[in-house]
Coordinates of C-alpha atoms and ligand atoms in Angstrom, one line a residue:
Chain A
M102 CA 0.1 -0.2 0.2
T103 CA 1.4 3.4 -1.3
A104 CA 0.5 6.6 1.1
G105 CA -2.4 7.1 3.0
A106 CA -3.8 8.0 6.6
E107 CA -3.7 5.5 9.1
I108 CA -5.6 6.1 12.0
S109 CA -6.7 4.8 15.8
G110 CA -8.2 5.5 18.5
L111 CA -8.8 8.7 18.0
H112 CA -10.4 11.6 20.0
K113 CA -11.5 14.7 19.9
S114 CA -13.9 17.0 21.5
Y115 CA -14.8 20.4 21.4
R116 CA -15.5 23.0 24.3
L117 CA -18.3 24.7 23.5
N118 CA -20.2 27.4 26.6
D119 CA -17.9 25.1 29.2
R120 CA -19.9 21.8 27.7
T121 CA -17.8 19.6 26.6
V122 CA -18.7 18.4 22.4
P123 CA -17.4 15.4 22.0
V124 CA -17.0 14.5 17.7
L125 CA -14.8 11.5 17.2
V126 CA -15.1 9.4 20.3
G127 CA -12.0 5.8 19.0
L128 CA -12.2 5.9 15.4
D129 CA -9.5 3.5 13.8
L130 CA -9.5 3.9 9.6
V131 CA -6.6 2.4 8.3
Q132 CA -6.5 4.0 4.9
R133 CA -6.3 1.3 0.8
D134 CA -4.9 2.4 -2.3
G135 CA -7.2 4.7 -4.0
I136 CA -10.0 6.5 -3.8
T137 CA -11.8 6.4 0.3
V138 CA -15.4 8.4 1.2
V139 CA -16.4 8.7 4.9
V140 CA -19.5 9.4 4.2
G141 CA -22.0 11.2 6.7
P142 CA -24.1 13.6 7.9
S143 CA -23.7 17.4 8.4
G144 CA -22.0 18.4 11.7
C145 CA -20.6 13.7 12.0
G146 CA -16.9 15.0 12.2
K147 CA -16.3 14.9 8.7
T148 CA -13.9 18.1 8.8
T149 CA -13.4 17.7 12.2
L150 CA -11.2 14.0 10.9
L151 CA -9.7 15.4 7.8
R152 CA -8.0 18.4 10.0
L153 CA -6.4 16.2 11.9
V154 CA -5.2 14.0 9.1
A155 CA -3.5 17.3 8.0
G156 CA -2.5 18.8 11.4
M157 CA -3.9 21.2 11.5
E158 CA -5.1 20.4 14.9
R159 CA -4.3 18.2 17.7
A160 CA -6.0 15.3 18.7
D161 CA -7.8 14.6 22.5
A162 CA -6.6 11.2 22.3
G163 CA -5.1 8.7 19.6
V164 CA -3.4 8.8 16.9
V165 CA -3.3 9.6 13.1
R166 CA -0.6 8.9 11.4
V167 CA 0.6 9.5 7.4
R168 CA 1.9 6.9 5.3
G169 CA 4.0 7.7 2.0
T170 CA 6.3 10.3 1.2
G171 CA 4.4 12.3 3.7
R172 CA 2.7 15.3 0.8
I173 CA -1.0 15.5 1.9
G174 CA -2.6 17.7 -0.7
M175 CA -5.5 19.4 0.6
V176 CA -8.7 20.7 -0.8
F177 CA -11.3 22.6 0.9
Q178 CA -14.8 23.4 0.9
E179 CA -15.0 26.7 -0.1
P180 CA -11.4 26.7 -3.2
R181 CA -9.9 29.6 -0.8
L182 CA -8.3 31.3 -3.3
M183 CA -5.9 34.1 -2.7
P184 CA -7.8 37.2 -3.9
W185 CA -5.8 38.8 -4.6
L186 CA -3.0 35.6 -7.1
T187 CA -4.1 35.1 -10.5
A188 CA -5.1 31.9 -10.9
A189 CA -1.7 30.8 -11.8
Q190 CA 0.1 32.5 -8.6
N191 CA -2.9 30.6 -6.5
V192 CA -1.2 27.3 -7.9
A193 CA 2.4 28.4 -7.3
L194 CA 1.4 29.3 -3.7
G195 CA 4.5 27.9 -1.2
Q196 CA 5.8 26.3 -4.4
R197 CA 9.3 27.0 -5.1
R198 CA 10.1 28.3 -8.4
G199 CA 10.5 25.5 -10.9
R200 CA 9.2 23.2 -9.2
C201 CA 5.5 23.3 -9.9
D202 CA 4.7 23.2 -13.7
T203 CA 1.3 25.3 -13.3
T204 CA 0.2 25.7 -17.0
A205 CA 0.1 21.6 -17.0
L206 CA -1.2 21.2 -13.6
L207 CA -4.5 24.2 -15.0
A208 CA -4.2 22.2 -18.2
L209 CA -4.2 19.1 -16.3
T210 CA -8.0 20.8 -14.5
G211 CA -9.5 21.9 -17.5
L212 CA -8.1 25.6 -16.9
A213 CA -5.6 25.4 -20.1
G214 CA -6.1 29.7 -20.7
F215 CA -7.3 30.9 -17.6
E216 CA -3.5 31.4 -16.5
D217 CA -4.0 35.1 -15.6
A218 CA -7.6 35.5 -14.6
L219 CA -8.3 36.7 -11.0
P220 CA -10.4 34.6 -8.9
H221 CA -12.8 37.1 -8.8
Q222 CA -13.2 36.8 -12.9
L223 CA -13.5 32.6 -12.5
S224 CA -16.9 31.1 -12.0
G225 CA -17.4 29.3 -9.0
G226 CA -16.5 25.2 -10.1
M227 CA -13.3 26.9 -12.0
Q228 CA -12.1 28.3 -8.1
H229 CA -13.0 24.8 -7.0
R230 CA -10.6 23.6 -10.3
V231 CA -7.8 26.4 -9.3
A232 CA -8.2 25.2 -5.9
L233 CA -7.4 21.0 -6.9
A234 CA -4.1 22.5 -8.8
R235 CA -2.7 23.6 -6.1
A236 CA -2.8 21.1 -3.9
L237 CA -1.7 19.2 -6.4
A238 CA 1.2 21.3 -6.7
N239 CA 3.8 19.6 -5.2
G240 CA 2.8 15.9 -6.4
P241 CA 0.9 14.6 -3.5
S242 CA 0.4 11.1 -3.1
L243 CA -2.3 11.4 -0.8
I244 CA -5.1 14.5 -1.5
L245 CA -7.5 15.4 2.0
M246 CA -10.6 16.3 -0.1
D247 CA -13.6 18.1 2.5
E248 CA -16.8 17.6 0.8
P249 CA -15.4 19.9 -2.1
F250 CA -18.1 19.6 -4.6
A251 CA -20.9 20.5 -2.4
A252 CA -21.9 24.3 -3.1
L253 CA -21.8 23.7 -6.9
D254 CA -24.6 22.8 -8.5
E255 CA -25.3 19.5 -10.7
Q256 CA -23.8 19.5 -13.3
T257 CA -20.6 21.6 -12.0
R258 CA -20.2 18.6 -10.2
E259 CA -21.3 15.1 -11.7
G260 CA -18.4 17.1 -14.0
M261 CA -16.1 18.0 -11.6
Q262 CA -16.0 14.2 -9.5
D263 CA -14.9 13.2 -14.0
H264 CA -12.5 15.7 -13.0
L265 CA -11.2 13.5 -10.6
L266 CA -11.9 10.7 -11.2
E267 CA -9.9 11.7 -14.3
V268 CA -6.6 13.2 -12.0
Q269 CA -6.8 10.2 -9.9
R270 CA -6.0 7.4 -12.7
T271 CA -3.4 10.3 -14.0
T272 CA -1.4 10.8 -11.0
G273 CA -1.8 7.5 -9.3
M274 CA -2.4 9.0 -5.8
N275 CA -4.4 8.5 -3.1
V276 CA -7.7 10.5 -1.9
L277 CA -9.4 10.6 1.1
F278 CA -12.4 12.5 0.3
V279 CA -15.8 13.0 3.1
T280 CA -18.8 14.4 1.5
H281 CA -22.5 14.7 3.3
S282 CA -23.7 12.8 -0.5
L283 CA -24.5 9.6 -0.5
D284 CA -24.8 9.5 -3.9
E285 CA -21.1 11.1 -4.3
A286 CA -19.5 8.3 -2.6
L287 CA -21.4 5.7 -4.1
Y288 CA -19.8 7.3 -7.6
L289 CA -16.5 8.0 -5.8
G290 CA -15.9 5.3 -3.6
D291 CA -13.4 2.5 -4.0
R292 CA -14.8 2.3 -0.1
I293 CA -17.1 3.5 2.0
V294 CA -16.6 3.6 5.1
V295 CA -20.1 5.7 7.0
L296 CA -19.0 8.2 10.0
R297 CA -21.7 7.8 13.1
G298 CA -21.3 8.4 16.3
G299 CA -18.0 9.6 16.2
R300 CA -16.7 6.4 14.5
I301 CA -16.4 4.7 12.0
A302 CA -20.5 2.8 11.9
A303 CA -19.6 0.4 8.7
D304 CA -17.5 -0.2 6.2
H305 CA -18.0 -1.1 2.8
T306 CA -15.7 -2.0 -0.6
V307 CA -16.8 -1.3 -3.7
T308 CA -16.8 -4.0 -6.1
R309 CA -17.6 -2.2 -9.9
S310 CA -19.5 -5.5 -11.6
S311 CA -18.7 -3.9 -15.4
G312 CA -15.3 -2.6 -13.6
R313 CA -17.2 1.3 -14.5
R314 CA -18.9 3.8 -12.4
T315 CA -22.9 4.9 -13.2
R316 CA -25.1 7.4 -12.4
E317 CA -26.7 4.2 -11.0
P318 CA -25.1 2.6 -8.3
D319 CA -25.6 -0.7 -7.2
D320 CA -29.0 -0.3 -5.2
A321 CA -28.5 -3.4 -2.8
L322 CA -25.3 -1.2 -1.8
A323 CA -26.9 2.2 -2.2
R324 CA -30.1 0.0 0.4
V325 CA -27.5 -1.0 3.4
I326 CA -25.5 2.5 3.2
R327 CA -28.4 4.0 3.9
T328 CA -29.5 2.2 7.0
T329 CA -26.7 2.9 8.5
T330 CA -26.5 6.3 8.6
Q331 CA -30.4 6.8 9.2
R332 CA -30.2 4.5 11.6
E333 CA -31.3 6.3 15.3
E334 CA -28.1 7.5 18.2
P335 CA -27.9 5.2 20.6
Chain B
M63 CA -15.2 66.4 -38.3
T64 CA -11.5 65.3 -38.0
Q65 CA -12.6 67.0 -34.3
V66 CA -14.2 63.6 -33.1
A67 CA -11.1 60.7 -34.7
E68 CA -8.6 62.1 -32.3
Q69 CA -10.5 63.0 -29.3
P70 CA -10.4 59.5 -27.9
S71 CA -7.7 58.3 -25.5
T72 CA -7.5 61.8 -23.3
G73 CA -8.6 58.9 -20.6
T74 CA -10.0 55.6 -19.9
R75 CA -12.9 56.2 -18.1
P76 CA -15.7 58.0 -20.3
S77 CA -16.2 60.6 -17.5
P78 CA -19.6 61.9 -17.1
D79 CA -19.2 65.1 -19.8
A80 CA -18.5 62.6 -21.8
P81 CA -20.5 63.3 -24.6
R82 CA -20.1 67.1 -24.0
G83 CA -16.7 66.9 -25.0
P84 CA -15.3 67.0 -29.0
A85 CA -17.8 69.9 -28.9
S86 CA -16.1 71.8 -26.0
D87 CA -13.1 71.5 -27.4
V88 CA -14.3 73.9 -30.9
G89 CA -12.9 77.4 -30.4
T90 CA -9.5 75.9 -28.9
P91 CA -7.1 77.4 -30.9
G92 CA -4.9 75.2 -33.1
V93 CA -7.1 72.6 -32.6
A94 CA -10.5 73.0 -34.5
G95 CA -10.3 72.5 -38.4
S96 CA -6.8 72.0 -38.6
A97 CA -5.4 71.4 -41.0
R98 CA -4.9 66.9 -42.1
R99 CA -1.3 67.3 -41.6
P100 CA 0.0 69.4 -38.8
G101 CA 3.3 70.9 -38.8
R102 CA 5.1 69.8 -36.0
G103 CA 5.1 72.4 -33.3
L104 CA 1.1 72.3 -34.3
R105 CA 0.5 69.0 -33.5
V106 CA 2.8 69.1 -29.9
S107 CA 0.6 72.0 -28.9
R108 CA -2.4 70.7 -30.1
R109 CA -1.1 67.3 -27.4
L110 CA -0.4 70.2 -24.8
A111 CA -4.0 71.7 -25.0
R112 CA -5.7 68.0 -25.1
T113 CA -3.5 67.2 -21.7
V114 CA -4.1 70.2 -20.8
R115 CA -8.1 69.5 -21.2
G116 CA -7.5 66.7 -19.0
V117 CA -6.9 67.6 -16.2
V118 CA -8.9 70.0 -15.9
R119 CA -12.1 67.7 -16.6
R120 CA -10.2 66.2 -14.0
N121 CA -10.4 69.0 -11.7
R122 CA -12.7 70.6 -12.4
H123 CA -15.0 70.3 -9.0
G124 CA -11.7 71.5 -7.1
L125 CA -11.1 74.5 -9.7
V126 CA -14.9 75.3 -9.6
V127 CA -14.9 75.3 -5.7
T128 CA -12.0 77.4 -5.3
G129 CA -12.5 79.9 -8.1
V130 CA -15.7 80.1 -5.0
V131 CA -13.9 80.5 -2.4
V132 CA -11.4 83.6 -4.4
G133 CA -14.2 85.6 -5.7
A134 CA -15.7 85.3 -1.7
W135 CA -12.4 86.1 -0.9
W136 CA -11.8 89.0 -3.3
L137 CA -14.8 90.4 -2.2
V138 CA -15.6 90.4 1.1
C139 CA -11.5 92.0 0.1
A140 CA -13.3 94.8 -2.1
L141 CA -15.9 96.1 0.0
R142 CA -13.6 96.3 2.8
L143 CA -15.0 94.0 5.0
K144 CA -12.0 93.1 6.1
S145 CA -8.7 95.0 5.5
A146 CA -5.4 94.1 4.6
Y147 CA -3.7 94.4 7.3
V148 CA -5.7 91.5 8.4
L149 CA -6.8 89.8 5.0
P150 CA -5.1 90.8 2.6
P151 CA -6.6 90.2 -0.9
P152 CA -6.1 87.1 -3.2
D153 CA -3.7 89.6 -6.0
R154 CA -0.7 90.2 -3.0
V155 CA -1.4 87.0 -1.8
W156 CA -0.6 86.1 -5.5
E157 CA 2.6 88.6 -5.0
A158 CA 4.4 87.5 -2.1
A159 CA 4.0 83.7 -4.0
V160 CA 5.5 85.1 -7.0
A161 CA 8.4 87.4 -5.3
M162 CA 9.5 83.9 -3.2
T163 CA 8.9 81.3 -6.2
T164 CA 11.5 83.7 -8.1
S165 CA 13.9 83.9 -4.9
G166 CA 13.2 79.9 -4.4
E167 CA 12.0 80.5 -1.2
L168 CA 9.4 79.1 -1.3
A169 CA 11.4 75.9 -2.8
R170 CA 13.9 76.1 -0.5
H171 CA 11.3 75.6 2.6
V172 CA 9.0 73.0 0.8
V173 CA 12.4 70.7 0.4
T174 CA 12.8 70.5 4.3
S175 CA 9.2 69.8 5.1
L176 CA 9.5 67.3 2.8
G177 CA 12.4 66.0 3.7
R178 CA 11.2 65.9 7.3
V179 CA 7.5 64.7 6.5
G180 CA 9.7 62.1 4.0
A181 CA 11.7 61.1 7.5
G182 CA 8.8 61.8 9.9
F183 CA 6.8 58.7 8.5
A184 CA 9.5 56.5 7.5
L185 CA 10.4 55.9 10.6
A186 CA 6.7 56.7 11.8
F187 CA 6.1 52.6 9.5
A188 CA 9.2 51.1 10.2
L189 CA 7.4 52.2 14.3
A190 CA 3.0 51.2 13.0
F191 CA 4.6 47.5 11.2
G192 CA 6.9 46.6 14.0
V193 CA 3.6 47.0 16.0
G194 CA 1.2 45.8 13.6
V195 CA 3.6 41.7 14.1
L196 CA 3.7 42.0 17.3
A197 CA 0.0 42.6 17.7
V198 CA 0.2 38.9 15.3
V199 CA 2.5 36.5 16.4
A200 CA 3.6 38.6 20.1
P201 CA -0.3 39.0 21.0
R202 CA 0.4 38.1 24.5
V203 CA 3.9 41.5 24.3
H204 CA 1.5 42.7 22.3
A205 CA -0.6 43.3 25.1
Y206 CA 1.0 44.4 28.0
L207 CA 2.7 47.5 24.9
S208 CA -2.1 48.5 23.3
P209 CA -2.2 49.9 26.0
A210 CA 0.5 52.7 26.2
L211 CA 0.1 52.5 22.7
D212 CA -3.8 54.0 23.6
F213 CA -2.6 56.7 26.0
L214 CA -0.4 57.7 23.9
K215 CA -2.1 58.1 20.6
N216 CA -4.7 60.2 22.9
V217 CA -1.6 63.7 24.1
P218 CA -2.0 65.5 21.6
P219 CA 2.1 65.5 20.2
L220 CA 2.3 69.4 21.1
A221 CA 2.0 69.4 24.6
L222 CA 4.6 67.1 23.9
I223 CA 7.1 70.0 22.3
P224 CA 8.6 71.2 25.8
L225 CA 9.2 68.3 26.6
L226 CA 10.8 67.3 23.6
I227 CA 12.9 70.5 23.8
L228 CA 14.1 70.0 27.7
W229 CA 14.9 66.3 26.7
F230 CA 16.7 66.1 22.0
G231 CA 17.2 69.9 22.3
I232 CA 16.0 72.3 19.5
G233 CA 17.2 70.4 16.4
E234 CA 15.8 67.7 14.6
T235 CA 15.0 65.2 16.8
P236 CA 12.2 67.0 18.4
K237 CA 9.9 67.9 15.2
L238 CA 10.7 64.4 13.6
V239 CA 9.5 62.8 17.0
V240 CA 6.1 65.2 16.9
I241 CA 5.8 63.7 13.0
V242 CA 6.6 60.5 14.0
L243 CA 3.8 60.9 16.8
T244 CA 1.0 62.5 14.3
A245 CA 1.6 59.5 11.7
V246 CA 2.7 56.8 14.1
F247 CA -0.5 55.7 14.9
P248 CA -3.8 56.7 12.2
M249 CA -0.5 53.6 10.5
S250 CA -0.5 51.4 13.7
M251 CA -4.4 50.7 13.4
G252 CA -4.6 50.8 10.0
I253 CA -0.9 47.7 9.9
T254 CA -2.2 46.2 13.0
K255 CA -6.2 45.2 11.8
G256 CA -5.4 44.6 8.6
L257 CA -3.1 41.6 9.8
R258 CA -5.1 40.7 12.1
S259 CA -8.2 40.0 9.8
C260 CA -6.6 37.6 7.8
G261 CA -9.4 34.5 8.5
Q262 CA -8.3 31.0 10.1
D263 CA -9.5 29.9 6.6
L264 CA -6.8 31.4 4.1
L265 CA -3.8 30.6 7.3
D266 CA -5.2 26.8 7.2
V267 CA -4.2 27.0 3.2
G268 CA -0.8 27.4 4.4
T269 CA -1.1 24.7 6.7
S270 CA -2.3 22.7 4.1
L271 CA 0.4 23.1 2.1
H272 CA 3.1 23.1 4.8
L273 CA 4.1 26.2 4.6
S274 CA 6.3 28.1 7.5
P275 CA 4.7 31.1 10.1
A276 CA 7.6 33.1 8.5
R277 CA 5.8 31.8 4.4
T278 CA 2.6 31.6 5.6
F279 CA 3.4 35.7 7.3
V280 CA 4.5 36.6 4.5
L281 CA 2.7 35.0 1.2
I282 CA -1.4 34.4 3.0
R283 CA -1.8 37.5 5.8
L284 CA 0.7 40.7 4.5
P285 CA -0.9 40.1 1.2
H286 CA -4.2 40.3 2.7
A287 CA -3.1 43.3 5.4
L288 CA -2.1 45.0 1.7
P289 CA -5.6 47.0 1.4
D290 CA -5.6 47.9 5.2
V291 CA -2.5 49.0 5.3
L292 CA -2.1 51.7 2.3
V293 CA -5.0 53.0 3.7
G294 CA -3.5 53.6 7.1
M295 CA -0.8 55.2 5.2
R296 CA -2.2 56.9 3.9
V297 CA -4.6 58.4 6.2
S298 CA -0.8 59.2 7.4
L299 CA 0.5 60.5 5.3
G300 CA -1.5 62.8 5.8
Y301 CA -0.2 63.2 9.8
A302 CA 2.5 63.8 8.4
W303 CA 1.3 67.0 6.7
R304 CA -0.8 67.7 9.5
A305 CA 1.7 67.9 12.1
L306 CA 4.7 70.0 10.4
V307 CA 3.9 73.7 11.7
G308 CA 3.4 71.9 15.0
A309 CA 7.0 70.4 14.5
E310 CA 8.5 73.6 12.5
M311 CA 7.2 75.9 15.2
F312 CA 10.5 75.8 17.5
A313 CA 13.9 76.7 16.2
A314 CA 13.4 75.8 13.1
A315 CA 16.3 77.6 10.4
A316 CA 13.6 76.4 7.0
G317 CA 10.2 75.0 5.7
L318 CA 7.3 75.4 5.8
G319 CA 6.1 76.4 8.9
A320 CA 8.8 77.5 9.9
L321 CA 7.3 80.9 6.8
I322 CA 4.5 80.8 8.5
V323 CA 5.8 80.9 12.6
D324 CA 8.1 84.0 11.0
A325 CA 5.6 85.8 8.6
G326 CA 3.5 85.6 11.5
N327 CA 6.3 87.1 13.7
M328 CA 5.6 90.0 11.0
A329 CA 2.3 90.1 10.7
R330 CA 3.1 89.2 6.8
S331 CA -0.4 87.5 6.7
D332 CA -0.1 87.6 3.3
K333 CA 3.5 85.2 3.0
V334 CA 1.2 83.1 5.8
I335 CA -1.6 83.0 3.3
V336 CA 0.8 82.0 0.4
G337 CA 3.1 78.4 3.3
V338 CA -0.6 77.8 4.3
I339 CA -1.7 77.5 0.6
A340 CA 2.2 75.6 -0.3
I341 CA 0.9 72.9 2.8
G342 CA -1.8 72.2 1.5
A343 CA -0.3 72.2 -1.5
V344 CA 1.6 69.7 -1.6
G345 CA 0.2 67.6 1.2
L346 CA -2.4 67.2 -1.6
A347 CA -0.1 66.4 -5.0
T348 CA 1.6 63.3 -2.5
D349 CA -2.0 62.0 -1.3
R350 CA -2.5 61.7 -4.5
L351 CA 0.3 60.5 -6.0
F352 CA -0.1 57.6 -3.3
A353 CA -3.7 57.0 -4.5
R354 CA -2.2 56.7 -7.9
L355 CA 0.3 54.6 -7.5
V356 CA -2.2 52.3 -5.0
R357 CA -4.2 52.4 -8.2
R358 CA -1.8 51.1 -10.3
Y359 CA -0.1 48.6 -8.9
L360 CA -2.8 46.2 -6.9
R361 CA -5.8 45.3 -8.4
W362 CA -7.3 43.6 -5.4
G363 CA -9.0 44.6 -3.0
I364 CA -9.5 48.2 -4.0
D365 CA -12.0 49.8 -5.2
D366 CA -12.8 53.4 -6.1
S367 CA -12.2 55.1 -2.5
W368 CA -9.8 55.6 -4.1
R369 CA -9.0 58.8 -5.6
Ligands
ADP698 N1 -13.6 25.0 16.7 C1 -15.2 25.1 16.7 N2 -15.1 25.2 18.4 C2 -16.3 24.1 18.1 N3 -16.9 23.4 17.8 C3 -16.5 23.1 16.9 C4 -15.8 23.2 16.0 N4 -15.6 22.6 15.0 C5 -16.8 22.2 14.9 N5 -16.4 22.1 15.7 C6 -18.1 21.7 15.6 O1 -17.8 19.9 16.1 C7 -18.8 19.1 14.5 C8 -18.5 17.8 14.1 O2 -18.0 19.5 13.3 P1 -17.5 19.1 12.0 O3 -16.3 18.2 11.3 O4 -17.2 20.6 10.8 O5 -18.5 18.1 11.4 P2 -19.2 17.7 9.1 O6 -18.0 18.1 8.2 O7 -19.1 16.5 8.8 O8 -20.2 19.2 9.3 C9 -19.9 20.5 15.0 O9 -21.3 19.1 15.6 C10 -18.8 21.4 15.1 O10 -21.0 22.2 16.6
MG699 MG1 -17.4 20.4 7.1

């Protein structure tokens, strides 16, 4: 197995007005190659999980290790581009001069010809693609994606999903993708884990009989996952 | 109508009175009805006329107000509502200005003052920037510092002049201190606000790109703060000019403030008015220049409020 997160016994809670809100309570997950999708409703701790893996947050207990080169890319829920930089400059942000080919990265994400556009001159979907190109800039072996397409309209979202699959095939990187959308999880995931009650409640490996992805996913699997995500809290 | 073809490229934006433009051009000597292949001299004078027209058009509001004020001033003098000793008429002031310009006196004062304001402003910027950086890099240290700074902010620098003279003598130092004390606070507020207001969402991008804190500061926090920094700088530039008379009030051989104080002592109201107009004009010019540079080199966070 190449790059991926290895998480065991992860605990994290936040303090909220003298109250302790537990978010993750003993989460275990060993990532395998391909696209791992963490699915769960809004507020279940998906962002918290990714921030812990990215090292932006400290765990209360447990271990987060990242296998591989240590080069991790991250795509946030919002594009978070620097409004004062062009698309190309955003992609090259923080990279050593000449170390990354911004033109090629923008072409890879379908933005050839938009190198000099400022973020406000780009549509939402294009901004997200710049953000993806930026995350790819240091050649990550693992990329973390936090509902990156949630704010997009359906058509753009589907285009972006196909784009991501294409990029993943080209680069061979592994992806840890979180989403609240079961449809998205079923379309993208090679493996789908359900986050519920602060830990992994279900873990499914997706086998695609035809070997191809379709937008009409395996009904049986969808039913199984749906029952796990919707079960009442204990 | 060769006129119309010549018209574009005076300004980048269509001005509100653009439709009137071509019509008002008629009557400018040497431009209207000129030959198809004008000579070099004609071409130059035509370009000059166009530039002058552009300047006038851009500053038409200010020119109207200036005209009204000078007219009222002249009227007050002509009706002898005030004695010429108290309010010298515009033509006397104009004569004084011409005399001071040709003798080089005015230029000497302007250059001296520009030097002081420039040095004071640069020093104030360095201090203000240090305070701003401290506010985000070492907030605990800044917490000890900020009450003292807030206190100082509310003390008029002129109130400190007696002490400054005792401490620093009557050389350049106390003058510089007055300018710095006047200019530093608006700038430190702008810089601190700008640096502090960079959201965690953008700073997290730095973390996600494995940037060091120093690189995150330079690549994300600082450029994000730039619009606020520049507003603070622009306000402070005006403050530095306003501090000038106070700073040059004591034992200054040259400078616009010294000119005004000396002229006042000699009851030369005309020279006082020349000095006042010169301070305002040079201040206005530096302010416009600053805004122009900012508009030219910054393409983000600078909106139409930057004029
Ligand atoms: N900085 C924080 N302070 C307090 N509570 C937080 C903070 N971040 C997240 N939470 C809480 O943790 C829970 C999980 O949040 P999050 O990980 O953002 O969920 P998701 O991304 O799945 O929607 C939520 O209940 C949220 O209110
Ligand atoms: Mg989230």
